[in-house]
mmCIF file of C-alpha atoms in Angstrom:
data_model
loop_
_atom_site.group_PDB
_atom_site.id
_atom_site.type_symbol
_atom_site.label_atom_id
_atom_site.label_comp_id
_atom_site.label_asym_id
_atom_site.label_seq_id
_atom_site.Cartn_x
_atom_site.Cartn_y
_atom_site.Cartn_z
ATOM 1 C CA UNK Z 1 -79.351 -49.857 -2.250
ATOM 2 C CA UNK Z 2 -78.117 -52.716 -4.481
ATOM 3 C CA UNK Z 3 -75.598 -53.857 -1.570
ATOM 4 C CA UNK Z 4 -77.916 -53.660 1.236
ATOM 5 C CA UNK Z 5 -80.845 -55.382 -0.739
ATOM 6 C CA UNK Z 6 -78.413 -58.121 -1.889
ATOM 7 C CA UNK Z 7 -79.040 -61.953 -0.861
ATOM 8 C CA UNK Z 8 -77.354 -63.121 1.813
ATOM 9 C CA UNK Z 9 -75.578 -66.634 0.673
ATOM 10 C CA UNK Z 10 -73.677 -67.416 3.886
ATOM 11 C CA UNK Z 11 -75.265 -68.284 7.235
ATOM 12 C CA UNK Z 12 -73.250 -68.267 10.579
ATOM 13 C CA UNK Z 13 -74.466 -70.166 13.573
ATOM 14 C CA UNK Z 14 -74.282 -67.822 16.577
ATOM 15 C CA UNK Z 15 -75.058 -69.246 20.448
ATOM 16 C CA UNK Z 16 -74.787 -67.126 23.357
ATOM 17 C CA UNK Z 17 -75.068 -70.089 25.596
ATOM 18 C CA UNK Z 18 -71.449 -71.319 23.591
ATOM 19 C CA UNK Z 19 -70.162 -67.924 24.465
ATOM 20 C CA UNK Z 20 -70.608 -68.176 27.968
ATOM 21 C CA UNK Z 21 -68.994 -71.596 28.453
ATOM 22 C CA UNK Z 22 -66.146 -71.315 25.886
ATOM 23 C CA UNK Z 23 -63.394 -68.659 26.063
ATOM 24 C CA UNK Z 24 -62.314 -69.282 22.611
ATOM 25 C CA UNK Z 25 -65.683 -68.848 20.950
ATOM 26 C CA UNK Z 26 -65.938 -65.172 20.680
ATOM 27 C CA UNK Z 27 -62.494 -65.375 18.897
ATOM 28 C CA UNK Z 28 -63.915 -68.331 16.717
ATOM 29 C CA UNK Z 29 -66.553 -65.817 15.466
ATOM 30 C CA UNK Z 30 -64.556 -63.177 14.739
ATOM 31 C CA UNK Z 31 -62.416 -65.291 12.689
ATOM 32 C CA UNK Z 32 -65.029 -66.693 10.900
ATOM 33 C CA UNK Z 33 -67.067 -63.634 10.015
ATOM 34 C CA UNK Z 34 -63.282 -62.049 9.214
ATOM 35 C CA UNK Z 35 -62.355 -64.762 6.493
ATOM 36 C CA UNK Z 36 -66.021 -64.549 4.864
ATOM 37 C CA UNK Z 37 -66.092 -60.634 4.618
ATOM 38 C CA UNK Z 38 -62.358 -61.451 3.031
ATOM 39 C CA UNK Z 39 -64.060 -64.055 0.447
ATOM 40 C CA UNK Z 40 -66.916 -61.300 -0.821
ATOM 41 C CA UNK Z 41 -69.555 -62.441 1.521
ATOM 42 C CA UNK Z 42 -71.856 -60.538 3.696
ATOM 43 C CA UNK Z 43 -72.968 -63.079 6.223
ATOM 44 C CA UNK Z 44 -76.185 -63.420 8.075
ATOM 45 C CA UNK Z 45 -76.044 -64.725 11.919
ATOM 46 C CA UNK Z 46 -78.867 -67.332 12.857
ATOM 47 C CA UNK Z 47 -79.370 -68.731 16.217
ATOM 48 C CA UNK Z 48 -80.938 -71.609 17.515
ATOM 49 C CA UNK Z 49 -84.270 -69.677 17.342
ATOM 50 C CA UNK Z 50 -83.881 -68.638 13.848
ATOM 51 C CA UNK Z 51 -82.354 -71.690 12.278
ATOM 52 C CA UNK Z 52 -85.182 -72.029 9.991
ATOM 53 C CA UNK Z 53 -83.457 -68.645 8.027
ATOM 54 C CA UNK Z 54 -80.518 -70.657 6.718
ATOM 55 C CA UNK Z 55 -83.133 -72.263 4.272
ATOM 56 C CA UNK Z 56 -82.450 -69.185 2.584
ATOM 57 C CA UNK Z 57 -78.524 -69.423 2.308
ATOM 58 C CA UNK Z 58 -76.289 -71.736 -0.113
ATOM 59 C CA UNK Z 59 -74.052 -72.505 3.038
ATOM 60 C CA UNK Z 60 -73.963 -72.713 6.718
ATOM 61 C CA UNK Z 61 -70.721 -72.108 9.083
ATOM 62 C CA UNK Z 62 -70.784 -73.696 12.552
ATOM 63 C CA UNK Z 63 -67.728 -71.733 14.138
ATOM 64 C CA UNK Z 64 -66.772 -74.018 16.956
ATOM 65 C CA UNK Z 65 -70.309 -74.548 18.663
ATOM 66 C CA UNK Z 66 -69.596 -77.013 22.123
ATOM 67 C CA UNK Z 67 -73.163 -76.803 22.619
ATOM 68 C CA UNK Z 68 -76.310 -77.931 20.515
ATOM 69 C CA UNK Z 69 -79.977 -78.659 20.864
ATOM 70 C CA UNK Z 70 -81.494 -81.483 18.992
ATOM 71 C CA UNK Z 71 -83.764 -79.581 17.263
ATOM 72 C CA UNK Z 72 -80.864 -77.476 15.708
ATOM 73 C CA UNK Z 73 -79.011 -80.577 14.486
ATOM 74 C CA UNK Z 74 -82.490 -81.755 13.079
ATOM 75 C CA UNK Z 75 -82.908 -78.497 10.752
ATOM 76 C CA UNK Z 76 -79.374 -78.498 9.475
ATOM 77 C CA UNK Z 77 -79.805 -82.177 8.557
ATOM 78 C CA UNK Z 78 -82.952 -81.098 6.736
ATOM 79 C CA UNK Z 79 -80.903 -78.575 5.167
ATOM 80 C CA UNK Z 80 -78.193 -80.745 4.150
ATOM 81 C CA UNK Z 81 -80.469 -83.198 2.490
ATOM 82 C CA UNK Z 82 -82.394 -80.399 0.643
ATOM 83 C CA UNK Z 83 -78.811 -79.325 -0.902
ATOM 84 C CA UNK Z 84 -77.388 -76.909 1.845
ATOM 85 C CA UNK Z 85 -73.726 -77.070 1.915
ATOM 86 C CA UNK Z 86 -72.331 -76.939 5.871
ATOM 87 C CA UNK Z 87 -68.717 -75.890 7.329
ATOM 88 C CA UNK Z 88 -67.883 -77.343 10.865
ATOM 89 C CA UNK Z 89 -64.949 -75.434 12.809
ATOM 90 C CA UNK Z 90 -63.706 -78.106 15.283
ATOM 91 C CA UNK Z 91 -63.920 -81.840 15.404
ATOM 92 C CA UNK Z 92 -65.339 -81.201 18.942
ATOM 93 C CA UNK Z 93 -68.108 -78.928 17.773
ATOM 94 C CA UNK Z 94 -71.672 -80.158 19.079
ATOM 95 C CA UNK Z 95 -70.127 -82.431 21.564
ATOM 96 C CA UNK Z 96 -71.985 -81.458 24.814
ATOM 97 C CA UNK Z 97 -75.731 -80.748 25.349
ATOM 98 C CA UNK Z 98 -77.323 -77.226 26.634
ATOM 99 C CA UNK Z 99 -76.154 -78.348 30.009
ATOM 100 C CA UNK Z 100 -72.647 -78.476 28.944
ATOM 101 C CA UNK Z 101 -72.434 -82.144 29.296
ATOM 102 C CA UNK Z 102 -70.706 -84.507 26.966
ATOM 103 C CA UNK Z 103 -73.374 -86.275 24.276
ATOM 104 C CA UNK Z 104 -73.421 -90.028 25.584
ATOM 105 C CA UNK Z 105 -74.365 -92.551 23.088
ATOM 106 C CA UNK Z 106 -77.595 -92.200 21.476
ATOM 107 C CA UNK Z 107 -79.981 -90.784 18.955
ATOM 108 C CA UNK Z 108 -78.443 -87.092 19.244
ATOM 109 C CA UNK Z 109 -74.918 -88.361 19.430
ATOM 110 C CA UNK Z 110 -75.392 -90.199 16.066
ATOM 111 C CA UNK Z 111 -77.281 -87.402 14.439
ATOM 112 C CA UNK Z 112 -74.444 -84.968 15.218
ATOM 113 C CA UNK Z 113 -72.079 -87.788 13.651
ATOM 114 C CA UNK Z 114 -73.839 -87.611 10.865
ATOM 115 C CA UNK Z 115 -73.946 -84.248 10.273
ATOM 116 C CA UNK Z 116 -70.366 -84.014 10.292
ATOM 117 C CA UNK Z 117 -69.913 -86.990 8.046
ATOM 118 C CA UNK Z 118 -71.850 -84.678 5.522
ATOM 119 C CA UNK Z 119 -69.868 -81.422 6.437
ATOM 120 C CA UNK Z 120 -66.541 -79.989 5.559
ATOM 121 C CA UNK Z 121 -64.957 -80.279 8.902
ATOM 122 C CA UNK Z 122 -61.842 -77.901 9.483
ATOM 123 C CA UNK Z 123 -59.374 -78.810 12.499
ATOM 124 C CA UNK Z 124 -59.388 -76.463 15.294
ATOM 125 C CA UNK Z 125 -58.726 -76.924 19.082
ATOM 126 C CA UNK Z 126 -61.780 -75.601 21.011
ATOM 127 C CA UNK Z 127 -60.523 -76.830 24.440
ATOM 128 C CA UNK Z 128 -57.515 -74.166 24.945
ATOM 129 C CA UNK Z 129 -58.598 -72.227 27.988
ATOM 130 C CA UNK Z 130 -57.287 -69.178 25.754
ATOM 131 C CA UNK Z 131 -59.334 -66.244 23.937
ATOM 132 C CA UNK Z 132 -57.351 -66.996 20.753
ATOM 133 C CA UNK Z 133 -58.622 -69.234 17.935
ATOM 134 C CA UNK Z 134 -56.337 -72.154 17.258
ATOM 135 C CA UNK Z 135 -57.497 -72.855 13.657
ATOM 136 C CA UNK Z 136 -55.561 -75.528 11.337
ATOM 137 C CA UNK Z 137 -53.073 -74.197 8.679
ATOM 138 C CA UNK Z 138 -54.979 -73.327 5.451
ATOM 139 C CA UNK Z 139 -58.334 -72.914 6.931
ATOM 140 C CA UNK Z 140 -59.111 -69.624 5.189
ATOM 141 C CA UNK Z 141 -58.250 -71.300 1.832
ATOM 142 C CA UNK Z 142 -60.570 -74.459 2.717
ATOM 143 C CA UNK Z 143 -63.415 -72.161 3.153
ATOM 144 C CA UNK Z 144 -62.525 -70.457 0.108
ATOM 145 C CA UNK Z 145 -62.902 -73.673 -1.816
ATOM 146 C CA UNK Z 146 -66.097 -74.681 -0.357
ATOM 147 C CA UNK Z 147 -67.481 -71.128 -1.858
ATOM 148 C CA UNK Z 148 -65.983 -71.948 -4.927
ATOM 149 C CA UNK Z 149 -67.186 -75.089 -5.214
ATOM 150 C CA UNK Z 150 -70.940 -73.582 -4.827
ATOM 151 C CA UNK Z 151 -70.464 -70.842 -7.081
ATOM 152 C CA UNK Z 152 -70.171 -67.742 -4.560
ATOM 153 C CA UNK Z 153 -66.895 -66.731 -5.944
ATOM 154 C CA UNK Z 154 -67.198 -66.543 -9.534
ATOM 155 C CA UNK Z 155 -66.467 -62.711 -8.985
ATOM 156 C CA UNK Z 156 -63.110 -62.120 -6.878
ATOM 157 C CA UNK Z 157 -60.969 -59.646 -5.852
ATOM 158 C CA UNK Z 158 -57.338 -60.562 -6.669
ATOM 159 C CA UNK Z 159 -53.905 -59.260 -5.028
ATOM 160 C CA UNK Z 160 -51.691 -58.694 -7.521
ATOM 161 C CA UNK Z 161 -48.296 -59.636 -5.356
ATOM 162 C CA UNK Z 162 -49.834 -63.060 -4.298
ATOM 163 C CA UNK Z 163 -52.346 -63.677 -7.055
ATOM 164 C CA UNK Z 164 -54.512 -64.776 -4.399
ATOM 165 C CA UNK Z 165 -58.389 -63.426 -3.001
ATOM 166 C CA UNK Z 166 -57.146 -60.056 -1.175
ATOM 167 C CA UNK Z 167 -57.332 -60.031 2.310
ATOM 168 C CA UNK Z 168 -59.625 -56.874 2.537
ATOM 169 C CA UNK Z 169 -63.290 -56.606 2.857
ATOM 170 C CA UNK Z 170 -64.946 -56.456 -0.294
ATOM 171 C CA UNK Z 171 -68.479 -57.370 -1.705
ATOM 172 C CA UNK Z 172 -69.717 -58.099 -5.112
ATOM 173 C CA UNK Z 173 -73.495 -57.370 -6.507
ATOM 174 C CA UNK Z 174 -75.024 -57.580 -9.927
ATOM 175 C CA UNK Z 175 -76.641 -54.388 -10.923
ATOM 176 C CA UNK Z 176 -78.449 -53.210 -14.329
ATOM 177 C CA UNK Z 177 -76.328 -55.776 -15.904
ATOM 178 C CA UNK Z 178 -72.772 -54.852 -14.617
ATOM 179 C CA UNK Z 179 -71.197 -55.912 -11.331
ATOM 180 C CA UNK Z 180 -70.385 -53.571 -8.606
ATOM 181 C CA UNK Z 181 -67.692 -54.016 -5.934
ATOM 182 C CA UNK Z 182 -67.355 -52.448 -2.755
ATOM 183 C CA UNK Z 183 -63.894 -52.587 -1.144
ATOM 184 C CA UNK Z 184 -61.915 -51.183 1.665
ATOM 185 C CA UNK Z 185 -58.587 -52.294 2.780
ATOM 186 C CA UNK Z 186 -58.090 -51.738 6.934
ATOM 187 C CA UNK Z 187 -54.501 -52.893 6.752
ATOM 188 C CA UNK Z 188 -51.965 -49.811 7.189
ATOM 189 C CA UNK Z 189 -50.291 -50.804 3.637
ATOM 190 C CA UNK Z 190 -51.444 -49.984 0.542
ATOM 191 C CA UNK Z 191 -52.727 -53.167 -1.644
ATOM 192 C CA UNK Z 192 -52.843 -53.367 -5.657
ATOM 193 C CA UNK Z 193 -55.788 -55.599 -6.924
ATOM 194 C CA UNK Z 194 -57.246 -56.738 -9.887
ATOM 195 C CA UNK Z 195 -61.103 -58.235 -10.745
ATOM 196 C CA UNK Z 196 -60.970 -61.820 -11.763
ATOM 197 C CA UNK Z 197 -64.659 -62.872 -13.088
ATOM 198 C CA UNK Z 198 -65.536 -66.346 -14.490
ATOM 199 C CA UNK Z 199 -61.421 -67.041 -14.212
ATOM 200 C CA UNK Z 200 -60.319 -64.055 -16.206
ATOM 201 C CA UNK Z 201 -59.045 -60.669 -15.273
ATOM 202 C CA UNK Z 202 -61.161 -58.053 -16.272
ATOM 203 C CA UNK Z 203 -60.305 -54.484 -17.994
ATOM 204 C CA UNK Z 204 -61.870 -51.309 -18.232
ATOM 205 C CA UNK Z 205 -62.747 -51.289 -14.746
ATOM 206 C CA UNK Z 206 -64.460 -47.946 -13.514
ATOM 207 C CA UNK Z 207 -63.772 -46.440 -9.840
ATOM 208 C CA UNK Z 208 -66.497 -44.515 -9.328
ATOM 209 C CA UNK Z 209 -65.935 -42.306 -6.449
ATOM 210 C CA UNK Z 210 -62.661 -41.315 -8.038
ATOM 211 C CA UNK Z 211 -63.999 -40.772 -11.629
ATOM 212 C CA UNK Z 212 -61.604 -42.974 -13.029
ATOM 213 C CA UNK Z 213 -62.206 -45.367 -15.901
ATOM 214 C CA UNK Z 214 -60.235 -47.953 -18.182
ATOM 215 C CA UNK Z 215 -58.609 -49.303 -15.100
ATOM 216 C CA UNK Z 216 -57.259 -52.901 -14.693
ATOM 217 C CA UNK Z 217 -55.153 -52.364 -11.441
ATOM 218 C CA UNK Z 218 -56.741 -50.616 -8.247
ATOM 219 C CA UNK Z 219 -54.636 -49.587 -5.503
ATOM 220 C CA UNK Z 220 -56.468 -49.911 -2.208
ATOM 221 C CA UNK Z 221 -54.965 -46.994 0.470
ATOM 222 C CA UNK Z 222 -55.533 -47.956 4.378
ATOM 223 C CA UNK Z 223 -59.318 -47.226 4.758
ATOM 224 C CA UNK Z 224 -60.203 -45.763 1.992
ATOM 225 C CA UNK Z 225 -63.277 -47.170 0.556
ATOM 226 C CA UNK Z 226 -63.845 -47.431 -2.972
ATOM 227 C CA UNK Z 227 -66.722 -48.355 -5.529
ATOM 228 C CA UNK Z 228 -65.906 -50.240 -8.737
ATOM 229 C CA UNK Z 229 -67.827 -51.112 -11.484
ATOM 230 C CA UNK Z 230 -67.483 -53.930 -13.906
ATOM 231 C CA UNK Z 231 -69.098 -53.696 -17.091
ATOM 232 C CA UNK Z 232 -70.927 -56.936 -18.501
ATOM 233 C CA UNK Z 233 -68.979 -57.268 -21.584
ATOM 234 C CA UNK Z 234 -65.361 -56.205 -22.428
ATOM 235 C CA UNK Z 235 -62.209 -57.368 -23.558
ATOM 236 C CA UNK Z 236 -60.736 -60.210 -21.001
ATOM 237 C CA UNK Z 237 -57.434 -61.790 -19.906
ATOM 238 C CA UNK Z 238 -57.007 -64.948 -18.842
ATOM 239 C CA UNK Z 239 -55.020 -65.444 -15.362
ATOM 240 C CA UNK Z 240 -53.850 -68.606 -16.623
ATOM 241 C CA UNK Z 241 -50.735 -68.771 -18.427
#
């Protein structure tokens, strides 16, 4: 269907070796993935062996990988030079070789420094001996800013109570000229949302599963998936007062 066939615009670099060496890595991976699906993305996982797949994506997120191969750094630098965006979680990312030895001065260390200088680096302590992520406050907002800057959040599901992007899983695709949005609220409380497209709140939204039309607000009940349709042309109301 339209959602299964939709292009994946964001990649996450996964490393089994990092998972084995760093207690926090699994939690970091989950935090990054959860943040991205709450920003309307459908991430693609890539590894050192499939790093070439990032060329089809607009953004690569490195979720606190301590270990690094030089061939992977070369591929990412080439990706950046061709217009790709990169987010690096943690200043200590890519600080060790595949034998878990700190990078000494030399070509690889210089390449890593160049990569980080061209990326958005989000502070995170990667060296705590704990399974819990330790990202800087506002990390999710920084990720959203990058997504917005590269045009991946022209459609947004907005929480009416906060006027911020709703903390629910959602994904939007274009289909026959309209926008379809699949969403599910995995919290214990209902959330009322609206749809923003190109900076304007949309009206005349249809809830396809419930067969309800002419909606501007939609209540997402806990664990009840919804499928919304936003017509290609309709009256819009600016969210900016």
